mmCIF file of C-alpha atoms and ligand atoms in Angstrom:
data_model
loop_
_atom_site.group_PDB
_atom_site.id
_atom_site.type_symbol
_atom_site.label_atom_id
_atom_site.label_comp_id
_atom_site.label_asym_id
_atom_site.label_seq_id
_atom_site.Cartn_x
_atom_site.Cartn_y
_atom_site.Cartn_z
ATOM 1 C CA UNK A 1 107.526 5.585 72.283
ATOM 2 C CA UNK A 2 105.137 7.445 74.424
ATOM 3 C CA UNK A 3 101.764 7.665 73.093
ATOM 4 C CA UNK A 4 98.806 9.216 74.601
ATOM 5 C CA UNK A 5 95.615 7.070 74.750
ATOM 6 C CA UNK A 6 93.170 9.344 73.085
ATOM 7 C CA UNK A 7 93.986 12.034 70.644
ATOM 8 C CA UNK A 8 94.316 15.748 72.258
ATOM 9 C CA UNK A 9 93.360 18.354 69.624
ATOM 10 C CA UNK A 10 95.119 21.443 69.854
ATOM 11 C CA UNK A 11 91.899 23.471 70.302
ATOM 12 C CA UNK A 12 88.173 22.501 71.210
ATOM 13 C CA UNK A 13 85.170 24.768 71.776
ATOM 14 C CA UNK A 14 83.599 24.404 75.344
ATOM 15 C CA UNK A 15 79.815 24.264 74.591
ATOM 16 C CA UNK A 16 77.528 23.141 77.453
ATOM 17 C CA UNK A 17 73.898 22.636 77.680
ATOM 18 C CA UNK A 18 73.340 26.392 78.472
ATOM 19 C CA UNK A 19 74.482 26.873 74.962
ATOM 20 C CA UNK A 20 72.536 24.137 73.405
ATOM 21 C CA UNK A 21 69.308 25.269 75.343
ATOM 22 C CA UNK A 22 69.793 28.906 74.160
ATOM 23 C CA UNK A 23 70.143 27.878 70.527
ATOM 24 C CA UNK A 24 67.376 25.685 70.829
ATOM 25 C CA UNK A 25 65.167 28.387 72.140
ATOM 26 C CA UNK A 26 65.924 30.362 69.130
ATOM 27 C CA UNK A 27 65.255 27.430 66.731
ATOM 28 C CA UNK A 28 61.812 27.114 68.393
ATOM 29 C CA UNK A 29 60.964 30.792 68.357
ATOM 30 C CA UNK A 30 60.093 31.273 64.846
ATOM 31 C CA UNK A 31 62.888 34.055 64.315
ATOM 32 C CA UNK A 32 66.338 32.531 63.506
ATOM 33 C CA UNK A 33 68.045 35.369 61.627
ATOM 34 C CA UNK A 34 69.267 38.747 62.724
ATOM 35 C CA UNK A 35 66.806 39.937 65.470
ATOM 36 C CA UNK A 36 66.666 40.211 69.209
ATOM 37 C CA UNK A 37 69.491 38.067 70.203
ATOM 38 C CA UNK A 38 71.771 39.963 67.997
ATOM 39 C CA UNK A 39 71.058 43.146 69.623
ATOM 40 C CA UNK A 40 71.331 41.445 73.047
ATOM 41 C CA UNK A 41 74.745 40.119 71.957
ATOM 42 C CA UNK A 42 75.925 43.457 70.889
ATOM 43 C CA UNK A 43 75.011 45.147 73.974
ATOM 44 C CA UNK A 44 76.504 42.577 76.054
ATOM 45 C CA UNK A 45 79.744 43.113 73.923
ATOM 46 C CA UNK A 46 79.597 46.658 74.369
ATOM 47 C CA UNK A 47 79.386 46.386 78.155
ATOM 48 C CA UNK A 48 81.914 43.717 78.465
ATOM 49 C CA UNK A 49 84.578 45.685 76.471
ATOM 50 C CA UNK A 50 83.512 49.199 77.921
ATOM 51 C CA UNK A 51 83.154 50.100 74.373
ATOM 52 C CA UNK A 52 80.789 52.762 72.523
ATOM 53 C CA UNK A 53 79.473 50.700 69.751
ATOM 54 C CA UNK A 54 79.418 46.783 68.773
ATOM 55 C CA UNK A 55 78.310 45.409 65.395
ATOM 56 C CA UNK A 56 78.051 41.636 65.152
ATOM 57 C CA UNK A 57 78.761 40.049 61.747
ATOM 58 C CA UNK A 58 79.137 37.024 59.837
ATOM 59 C CA UNK A 59 82.902 36.822 60.494
ATOM 60 C CA UNK A 60 85.894 39.039 61.442
ATOM 61 C CA UNK A 61 86.873 38.677 57.835
ATOM 62 C CA UNK A 62 83.663 40.302 57.005
ATOM 63 C CA UNK A 63 84.285 43.087 59.536
ATOM 64 C CA UNK A 64 87.765 43.675 57.856
ATOM 65 C CA UNK A 65 86.095 44.067 54.517
ATOM 66 C CA UNK A 66 83.415 46.442 55.473
ATOM 67 C CA UNK A 67 86.085 48.393 57.410
ATOM 68 C CA UNK A 68 88.301 48.616 54.465
ATOM 69 C CA UNK A 69 85.202 49.682 52.211
ATOM 70 C CA UNK A 70 84.122 52.054 54.938
ATOM 71 C CA UNK A 71 87.375 53.887 55.044
ATOM 72 C CA UNK A 72 87.431 53.923 50.953
ATOM 73 C CA UNK A 73 90.705 51.993 50.652
ATOM 74 C CA UNK A 74 91.388 51.235 47.114
ATOM 75 C CA UNK A 75 93.885 51.290 44.146
ATOM 76 C CA UNK A 76 96.858 53.670 44.961
ATOM 77 C CA UNK A 77 96.536 53.101 48.729
ATOM 78 C CA UNK A 78 98.759 51.179 50.976
ATOM 79 C CA UNK A 79 97.874 49.230 54.052
ATOM 80 C CA UNK A 80 100.536 48.285 56.861
ATOM 81 C CA UNK A 81 100.062 44.881 58.448
ATOM 82 C CA UNK A 82 102.203 41.997 59.672
ATOM 83 C CA UNK A 83 102.755 39.078 57.072
ATOM 84 C CA UNK A 84 102.767 36.666 59.904
ATOM 85 C CA UNK A 85 98.836 37.034 60.264
ATOM 86 C CA UNK A 86 95.864 35.066 59.133
ATOM 87 C CA UNK A 87 95.721 35.367 55.385
ATOM 88 C CA UNK A 88 92.250 37.008 55.408
ATOM 89 C CA UNK A 89 93.413 40.612 56.004
ATOM 90 C CA UNK A 90 95.926 40.650 53.333
ATOM 91 C CA UNK A 91 93.798 38.745 50.720
ATOM 92 C CA UNK A 92 91.072 41.752 51.423
ATOM 93 C CA UNK A 93 93.562 44.462 51.091
ATOM 94 C CA UNK A 94 94.496 42.685 47.834
ATOM 95 C CA UNK A 95 90.895 42.359 46.639
ATOM 96 C CA UNK A 96 90.316 46.079 47.388
ATOM 97 C CA UNK A 97 92.876 46.842 44.804
ATOM 98 C CA UNK A 98 95.194 48.324 47.506
ATOM 99 C CA UNK A 99 98.621 47.262 48.289
ATOM 100 C CA UNK A 100 99.403 45.300 51.516
ATOM 101 C CA UNK A 101 102.813 46.430 53.126
ATOM 102 C CA UNK A 102 104.198 44.067 55.541
ATOM 103 C CA UNK A 103 105.991 45.584 58.644
ATOM 104 C CA UNK A 104 108.458 43.008 60.294
ATOM 105 C CA UNK A 105 107.507 41.663 63.856
ATOM 106 C CA UNK A 106 109.282 41.506 66.998
ATOM 107 C CA UNK A 107 111.101 38.270 67.012
ATOM 108 C CA UNK A 108 109.817 37.151 70.454
ATOM 109 C CA UNK A 109 106.270 38.644 70.703
ATOM 110 C CA UNK A 110 105.326 38.139 67.092
ATOM 111 C CA UNK A 111 104.032 41.625 66.944
ATOM 112 C CA UNK A 112 104.609 44.958 64.913
ATOM 113 C CA UNK A 113 106.354 47.750 66.701
ATOM 114 C CA UNK A 114 106.213 51.530 66.202
ATOM 115 C CA UNK A 115 109.733 51.388 64.468
ATOM 116 C CA UNK A 116 108.752 48.571 62.226
ATOM 117 C CA UNK A 117 105.563 50.334 61.139
ATOM 118 C CA UNK A 118 107.252 53.645 60.787
ATOM 119 C CA UNK A 119 109.864 52.292 58.406
ATOM 120 C CA UNK A 120 107.023 51.303 56.032
ATOM 121 C CA UNK A 121 105.167 54.664 56.033
ATOM 122 C CA UNK A 122 104.867 56.395 52.560
ATOM 123 C CA UNK A 123 102.613 59.234 51.529
ATOM 124 C CA UNK A 124 100.119 56.310 50.036
ATOM 125 C CA UNK A 125 99.799 54.911 53.378
ATOM 126 C CA UNK A 126 96.277 54.994 54.568
ATOM 127 C CA UNK A 127 95.709 52.263 57.404
ATOM 128 C CA UNK A 128 97.919 50.369 59.802
ATOM 129 C CA UNK A 129 96.473 47.069 61.215
ATOM 130 C CA UNK A 130 98.393 45.504 64.100
ATOM 131 C CA UNK A 131 97.520 42.194 65.254
ATOM 132 C CA UNK A 132 97.283 41.287 68.971
ATOM 133 C CA UNK A 133 98.981 38.057 68.606
ATOM 134 C CA UNK A 134 97.983 35.029 70.537
ATOM 135 C CA UNK A 135 95.943 36.734 73.153
ATOM 136 C CA UNK A 136 98.800 39.303 74.112
ATOM 137 C CA UNK A 137 98.487 42.853 73.066
ATOM 138 C CA UNK A 138 100.519 45.161 70.656
ATOM 139 C CA UNK A 139 102.005 48.230 72.252
ATOM 140 C CA UNK A 140 99.324 50.557 71.117
ATOM 141 C CA UNK A 141 100.218 53.870 72.552
ATOM 142 C CA UNK A 142 103.233 54.407 70.219
ATOM 143 C CA UNK A 143 101.420 52.998 67.303
ATOM 144 C CA UNK A 144 98.338 55.399 68.062
ATOM 145 C CA UNK A 145 100.742 58.575 68.242
ATOM 146 C CA UNK A 146 102.265 57.454 64.995
ATOM 147 C CA UNK A 147 98.979 56.943 63.221
ATOM 148 C CA UNK A 148 97.521 60.242 64.635
ATOM 149 C CA UNK A 149 100.840 62.096 63.649
ATOM 150 C CA UNK A 150 100.476 61.191 60.169
ATOM 151 C CA UNK A 151 96.715 61.107 60.069
ATOM 152 C CA UNK A 152 96.271 57.405 59.219
ATOM 153 C CA UNK A 153 93.513 55.184 60.445
ATOM 154 C CA UNK A 154 94.412 52.360 62.988
ATOM 155 C CA UNK A 155 92.310 49.215 63.247
ATOM 156 C CA UNK A 156 93.309 46.498 65.742
ATOM 157 C CA UNK A 157 93.013 42.873 64.543
ATOM 158 C CA UNK A 158 91.766 41.683 67.868
ATOM 159 C CA UNK A 159 90.664 38.193 66.516
ATOM 160 C CA UNK A 160 92.780 36.721 69.209
ATOM 161 C CA UNK A 161 92.254 39.075 72.027
ATOM 162 C CA UNK A 162 88.692 39.392 73.314
ATOM 163 C CA UNK A 163 89.294 40.060 77.133
ATOM 164 C CA UNK A 164 92.725 41.044 76.565
ATOM 165 C CA UNK A 165 93.910 44.447 78.262
ATOM 166 C CA UNK A 166 96.325 46.976 77.419
ATOM 167 C CA UNK A 167 97.359 49.134 80.310
ATOM 168 C CA UNK A 168 94.209 50.067 81.871
ATOM 169 C CA UNK A 169 92.045 49.626 78.818
ATOM 170 C CA UNK A 170 90.193 46.496 77.707
ATOM 171 C CA UNK A 171 90.651 45.913 73.713
ATOM 172 C CA UNK A 172 87.744 47.455 72.074
ATOM 173 C CA UNK A 173 87.287 50.192 74.727
ATOM 174 C CA UNK A 174 89.110 52.766 72.509
ATOM 175 C CA UNK A 175 89.543 53.070 68.776
ATOM 176 C CA UNK A 176 88.262 50.264 66.557
ATOM 177 C CA UNK A 177 88.926 46.629 67.015
ATOM 178 C CA UNK A 178 87.720 43.373 65.129
ATOM 179 C CA UNK A 179 86.850 40.113 67.083
ATOM 180 C CA UNK A 180 86.694 36.774 65.697
ATOM 181 C CA UNK A 181 84.131 33.979 66.998
ATOM 182 C CA UNK A 182 85.352 31.207 64.895
ATOM 183 C CA UNK A 183 85.405 27.887 66.751
ATOM 184 C CA UNK A 184 88.867 27.928 67.748
ATOM 185 C CA UNK A 185 88.830 31.508 69.286
ATOM 186 C CA UNK A 186 88.351 32.304 72.944
ATOM 187 C CA UNK A 187 84.379 32.458 72.416
ATOM 188 C CA UNK A 188 82.533 31.002 69.547
ATOM 189 C CA UNK A 189 79.403 31.554 67.614
ATOM 190 C CA UNK A 190 80.006 28.717 65.037
ATOM 191 C CA UNK A 191 81.285 31.388 62.736
ATOM 192 C CA UNK A 192 80.988 35.026 63.323
ATOM 193 C CA UNK A 193 82.719 38.125 64.427
ATOM 194 C CA UNK A 194 82.361 41.664 65.623
ATOM 195 C CA UNK A 195 83.550 45.372 64.880
ATOM 196 C CA UNK A 196 83.706 47.458 68.051
ATOM 197 C CA UNK A 197 84.357 51.051 67.794
ATOM 198 C CA UNK A 198 84.146 54.494 69.607
ATOM 199 C CA UNK A 199 83.471 56.151 66.312
ATOM 200 C CA UNK A 200 79.738 56.997 65.593
ATOM 201 C CA UNK A 201 80.082 57.775 61.815
ATOM 202 C CA UNK A 202 81.989 54.583 61.378
ATOM 203 C CA UNK A 203 79.261 52.697 63.015
ATOM 204 C CA UNK A 204 76.398 54.264 60.963
ATOM 205 C CA UNK A 205 78.536 53.427 57.785
ATOM 206 C CA UNK A 206 79.235 49.951 58.769
ATOM 207 C CA UNK A 207 75.765 49.144 59.849
ATOM 208 C CA UNK A 208 74.540 50.151 56.368
ATOM 209 C CA UNK A 209 77.196 48.490 54.370
ATOM 210 C CA UNK A 210 76.702 45.225 56.437
ATOM 211 C CA UNK A 211 73.054 44.651 55.015
ATOM 212 C CA UNK A 212 72.958 45.492 51.418
ATOM 213 C CA UNK A 213 73.367 49.179 51.942
ATOM 214 C CA UNK A 214 69.856 49.731 53.088
ATOM 215 C CA UNK A 215 68.825 52.671 55.211
ATOM 216 C CA UNK A 216 67.507 51.299 58.364
ATOM 217 C CA UNK A 217 66.069 53.690 60.744
ATOM 218 C CA UNK A 218 66.283 53.436 64.481
ATOM 219 C CA UNK A 219 62.705 52.022 65.030
ATOM 220 C CA UNK A 220 63.527 49.271 62.560
ATOM 221 C CA UNK A 221 66.747 48.334 64.052
ATOM 222 C CA UNK A 222 65.226 48.091 67.273
ATOM 223 C CA UNK A 223 62.426 45.945 66.204
ATOM 224 C CA UNK A 224 65.078 44.223 63.894
ATOM 225 C CA UNK A 225 62.394 43.760 61.275
ATOM 226 C CA UNK A 226 63.126 45.890 58.072
ATOM 227 C CA UNK A 227 60.266 47.716 56.558
ATOM 228 C CA UNK A 228 59.694 46.667 53.059
ATOM 229 C CA UNK A 229 60.058 50.062 51.720
ATOM 230 C CA UNK A 230 63.703 50.385 53.148
ATOM 231 C CA UNK A 231 66.002 51.434 50.246
ATOM 232 C CA UNK A 232 69.425 51.216 48.978
ATOM 233 C CA UNK A 233 71.502 54.298 49.918
ATOM 234 C CA UNK A 234 74.768 52.634 48.514
ATOM 235 C CA UNK A 235 75.542 49.154 47.335
ATOM 236 C CA UNK A 236 76.313 46.996 50.577
ATOM 237 C CA UNK A 237 77.184 43.411 51.479
ATOM 238 C CA UNK A 238 75.465 40.675 53.422
ATOM 239 C CA UNK A 239 77.448 40.084 56.417
ATOM 240 C CA UNK A 240 74.981 39.960 59.220
ATOM 241 C CA UNK A 241 74.834 37.664 62.029
ATOM 242 C CA UNK A 242 71.939 35.290 62.851
ATOM 243 C CA UNK A 243 70.149 35.028 65.956
ATOM 244 C CA UNK A 244 71.164 31.322 66.412
ATOM 245 C CA UNK A 245 74.717 32.304 66.389
ATOM 246 C CA UNK A 246 74.127 35.355 68.697
ATOM 247 C CA UNK A 247 72.347 33.097 71.285
ATOM 248 C CA UNK A 248 75.476 30.938 71.306
ATOM 249 C CA UNK A 249 77.614 33.897 71.600
ATOM 250 C CA UNK A 250 75.805 35.597 74.581
ATOM 251 C CA UNK A 251 76.160 32.249 76.432
ATOM 252 C CA UNK A 252 79.883 31.887 75.643
ATOM 253 C CA UNK A 253 80.427 35.543 76.663
ATOM 254 C CA UNK A 254 79.106 35.058 80.111
ATOM 255 C CA UNK A 255 81.840 32.342 80.489
ATOM 256 C CA UNK A 256 84.530 34.254 79.000
ATOM 257 C CA UNK A 257 86.255 35.420 82.249
ATOM 258 C CA UNK A 258 86.194 31.689 83.280
ATOM 259 C CA UNK A 259 87.677 30.499 79.784
ATOM 260 C CA UNK A 260 90.511 32.992 80.264
ATOM 261 C CA UNK A 261 91.316 31.930 83.883
ATOM 262 C CA UNK A 262 91.468 28.329 82.631
ATOM 263 C CA UNK A 263 93.634 29.040 79.729
ATOM 264 C CA UNK A 264 95.957 31.203 81.913
ATOM 265 C CA UNK A 265 96.311 28.514 84.421
ATOM 266 C CA UNK A 266 97.361 25.819 81.750
ATOM 267 C CA UNK A 267 99.705 28.462 80.144
ATOM 268 C CA UNK A 268 101.450 29.031 83.265
ATOM 269 C CA UNK A 269 101.843 25.516 83.736
ATOM 270 C CA UNK A 270 103.200 25.003 80.232
ATOM 271 C CA UNK A 271 105.582 27.917 81.013
ATOM 272 C CA UNK A 272 106.875 26.233 84.072
ATOM 273 C CA UNK A 273 107.405 22.796 82.437
ATOM 274 C CA UNK A 274 108.902 24.069 79.306
ATOM 275 C CA UNK A 275 112.053 25.270 81.314
ATOM 276 C CA UNK A 276 112.929 21.562 81.003
ATOM 277 C CA UNK A 277 112.996 21.559 77.307
ATOM 278 C CA UNK A 278 115.718 23.815 75.888
ATOM 279 C CA UNK A 279 114.790 23.149 72.301
ATOM 280 C CA UNK A 280 111.468 24.995 72.527
ATOM 281 C CA UNK A 281 111.394 28.627 72.802
ATOM 282 C CA UNK A 282 108.089 30.164 74.062
ATOM 283 C CA UNK A 283 107.001 33.819 73.184
ATOM 284 C CA UNK A 284 108.166 36.746 75.406
ATOM 285 C CA UNK A 285 105.598 38.202 77.683
ATOM 286 C CA UNK A 286 104.716 42.220 77.049
ATOM 287 C CA UNK A 287 107.076 44.699 78.763
ATOM 288 C CA UNK A 288 104.136 46.973 79.471
ATOM 289 C CA UNK A 289 101.155 46.358 81.709
ATOM 290 C CA UNK A 290 98.597 43.961 79.914
ATOM 291 C CA UNK A 291 96.415 41.236 80.430
ATOM 292 C CA UNK A 292 96.875 38.070 78.251
ATOM 293 C CA UNK A 293 93.711 36.236 77.178
ATOM 294 C CA UNK A 294 95.957 33.106 76.165
ATOM 295 C CA UNK A 295 94.154 32.336 72.763
ATOM 296 C CA UNK A 296 97.122 30.327 71.816
ATOM 297 C CA UNK A 297 100.275 28.997 73.328
ATOM 298 C CA UNK A 298 103.000 29.128 70.730
ATOM 299 C CA UNK A 299 106.486 27.955 70.794
ATOM 300 C CA UNK A 300 109.454 27.830 68.214
ATOM 301 C CA UNK A 301 111.411 24.663 67.760
ATOM 302 C CA UNK A 302 115.008 25.575 67.927
ATOM 303 C CA UNK A 303 117.903 23.333 66.511
ATOM 304 C CA UNK A 304 117.610 19.774 68.255
ATOM 305 C CA UNK A 305 119.596 16.677 68.398
ATOM 306 C CA UNK A 306 117.030 14.834 66.305
ATOM 307 C CA UNK A 307 117.458 17.353 63.665
ATOM 308 C CA UNK A 308 113.649 17.514 63.282
ATOM 309 C CA UNK A 309 112.195 20.552 61.449
ATOM 310 C CA UNK A 310 108.860 22.102 62.762
ATOM 311 C CA UNK A 311 106.784 20.181 60.464
ATOM 312 C CA UNK A 312 108.347 16.868 61.252
ATOM 313 C CA UNK A 313 107.953 17.588 64.876
ATOM 314 C CA UNK A 314 104.215 18.463 64.368
ATOM 315 C CA UNK A 315 103.949 14.994 62.693
ATOM 316 C CA UNK A 316 105.873 13.367 65.529
ATOM 317 C CA UNK A 317 103.510 14.824 67.993
ATOM 318 C CA UNK A 318 100.437 13.682 65.998
ATOM 319 C CA UNK A 319 101.867 10.015 66.129
ATOM 320 C CA UNK A 320 101.798 10.477 69.781
ATOM 321 C CA UNK A 321 98.213 11.413 69.802
ATOM 322 C CA UNK A 322 98.921 15.234 70.539
ATOM 323 C CA UNK A 323 97.294 17.856 68.115
ATOM 324 C CA UNK A 324 99.074 21.097 67.103
ATOM 325 C CA UNK A 325 98.506 24.155 65.164
ATOM 326 C CA UNK A 326 100.426 26.498 63.029
ATOM 327 C CA UNK A 327 99.381 30.205 63.633
ATOM 328 C CA UNK A 328 100.610 31.472 61.071
ATOM 329 C CA UNK A 329 102.746 30.650 57.919
ATOM 330 C CA UNK A 330 103.889 34.113 56.862
ATOM 331 C CA UNK A 331 101.518 35.487 54.126
ATOM 332 C CA UNK A 332 104.385 36.802 51.880
ATOM 333 C CA UNK A 333 105.738 33.318 51.422
ATOM 334 C CA UNK A 334 102.485 31.771 50.139
ATOM 335 C CA UNK A 335 102.031 30.889 46.535
ATOM 336 C CA UNK A 336 100.233 33.813 45.178
ATOM 337 C CA UNK A 337 102.048 36.440 47.213
ATOM 338 C CA UNK A 338 105.548 34.755 46.493
ATOM 339 C CA UNK A 339 104.666 34.768 42.708
ATOM 340 C CA UNK A 340 103.441 38.295 42.741
ATOM 341 C CA UNK A 341 105.793 39.860 45.289
ATOM 342 C CA UNK A 342 108.936 37.909 44.872
ATOM 343 C CA UNK A 343 111.041 40.741 46.021
ATOM 344 C CA UNK A 344 109.580 40.559 49.480
ATOM 345 C CA UNK A 345 111.092 37.072 50.115
ATOM 346 C CA UNK A 346 114.094 37.768 52.500
ATOM 347 C CA UNK A 347 113.255 41.280 53.720
ATOM 348 C CA UNK A 348 111.238 40.246 56.802
ATOM 349 C CA UNK A 349 113.866 38.463 58.873
ATOM 350 C CA UNK A 350 111.935 38.063 62.257
ATOM 351 C CA UNK A 351 108.708 37.029 60.380
ATOM 352 C CA UNK A 352 110.530 34.320 58.116
ATOM 353 C CA UNK A 353 112.574 33.027 61.310
ATOM 354 C CA UNK A 354 109.387 32.596 63.140
ATOM 355 C CA UNK A 355 107.148 31.394 60.201
ATOM 356 C CA UNK A 356 109.576 28.447 59.907
ATOM 357 C CA UNK A 357 109.694 27.584 63.631
ATOM 358 C CA UNK A 358 106.308 28.377 65.380
ATOM 359 C CA UNK A 359 103.884 25.741 66.478
ATOM 360 C CA UNK A 360 100.806 26.181 68.659
ATOM 361 C CA UNK A 361 100.423 23.466 71.552
ATOM 362 C CA UNK A 362 97.117 22.277 72.660
ATOM 363 C CA UNK A 363 95.226 24.845 74.823
ATOM 364 C CA UNK A 364 91.519 25.143 75.498
ATOM 365 C CA UNK A 365 89.330 25.536 78.565
ATOM 366 C CA UNK A 366 88.407 22.015 79.030
ATOM 367 C CA UNK A 367 91.958 20.661 79.049
ATOM 368 C CA UNK A 368 93.434 19.486 82.418
ATOM 369 C CA UNK A 369 97.050 19.875 83.791
ATOM 370 C CA UNK A 370 97.250 16.179 83.125
ATOM 371 C CA UNK A 371 96.807 16.813 79.346
ATOM 372 C CA UNK A 372 99.596 19.267 79.552
ATOM 373 C CA UNK A 373 101.847 16.754 81.198
ATOM 374 C CA UNK A 374 101.142 14.388 78.336
ATOM 375 C CA UNK A 375 102.082 17.203 75.895
ATOM 376 C CA UNK A 376 105.393 17.727 77.802
ATOM 377 C CA UNK A 377 106.044 14.172 77.889
ATOM 378 C CA UNK A 378 105.325 13.574 74.116
ATOM 379 C CA UNK A 379 107.593 16.360 73.335
ATOM 380 C CA UNK A 380 110.442 15.140 75.251
ATOM 381 C CA UNK A 381 110.018 11.665 73.804
ATOM 382 C CA UNK A 382 110.080 13.335 70.331
ATOM 383 C CA UNK A 383 113.157 15.212 70.953
ATOM 384 C CA UNK A 384 115.214 12.816 72.879
HETATM 385 C C1 PLP B 401 90.794 33.967 63.004
HETATM 386 C C2 PLP B 401 91.581 35.257 62.537
HETATM 387 C C3 PLP B 401 90.900 36.156 61.568
HETATM 388 C C4 PLP B 401 89.574 35.816 60.781
HETATM 389 O O1 PLP B 401 88.668 35.420 61.573
HETATM 390 P P1 PLP B 401 87.205 35.030 60.890
HETATM 391 O O2 PLP B 401 86.050 35.217 61.928
HETATM 392 O O3 PLP B 401 87.552 33.565 60.791
HETATM 393 O O4 PLP B 401 86.961 35.861 59.730
HETATM 394 C C5 PLP B 401 91.561 37.360 61.256
HETATM 395 N N1 PLP B 401 92.750 37.526 61.910
HETATM 396 C C6 PLP B 401 93.395 36.540 62.814
HETATM 397 C C7 PLP B 401 94.718 37.020 63.236
HETATM 398 C C8 PLP B 401 92.648 35.458 63.006
HETATM 399 O O5 PLP B 401 93.266 34.602 63.802
#
């Protein structure tokens, strides 16, 4: 049996002395929560994405929660999103008292299409949340037309897609997108996220909701202190980012282009070598102009001589010291949703087909082409 010497995780953040020094400086400065570092990180994000406004938050999940609240999504409303996504979006829709409606995905890009979303529209639909899967981008133009035609909001789950581009736009440049800085994502702040938007009213509302619903004037925001007299304009949450996280994020953002280039090189080598393994089917690339940020390298395990299912395949790779990930198990197949919405099982064929077969291979900037060779060798060994 082929076994790699050292365990290769499927993801690992790239943290150097630059990040460690930046964080240490904040720790020594006497101001560690939301402050000047957060403002600097917001400005850097706005510039990087050619966006209008950026708000840094404690997670992407927090951003989605604030967004649903800001749009007033609640009982009686429907929100269209894929079921093949991270559970947080669907949980939040459910927690707001609204109904998640799952659009099926394209079998080979894992993303919703205008047609699949259109077939889910009702007069209760309030919001569409496509996911830019794995760092590729959803076909936004037809989705935007559909949303504006029906006067429905559209918000991009861009947790995988900082640095991705759609046609001549960078994600975040137009509309509203939410990024995640969880450690497995393309850049990290430990935990963290950001909402980027071209909508000034939404910006104002989210800034208020993210910190207890306090009215904070421009001077306060600039100084990042809050006057003790600030008062509640509406009940809000506590989803602000800390300066410790923002200092880490600022250094990471400087390296994002380099990270994406490293990922793209590894991905292209995977694509080349996977031609040798017919039991694994990689995803299809976008048919429209786009830049992939290669957050994940996903394959689907097809029928194979060994009769391995996906879970056994992941287990076999682990025995050979190769880590893998599963992004994602369809949400409607998980216990709560299975029990509360049993009628959905069997209605999302492309989602269910992929949910059983997908597997994320190791991909992170500090990996080498030799690491990819080990993965390929281990896969061949499992399947032969
Ligand atoms: C990671 C992720 C999120 C949530 O991000 P957090 O920062 O962990 O809240 C949301 N959607 C998708 C598709 C993700 O992968």
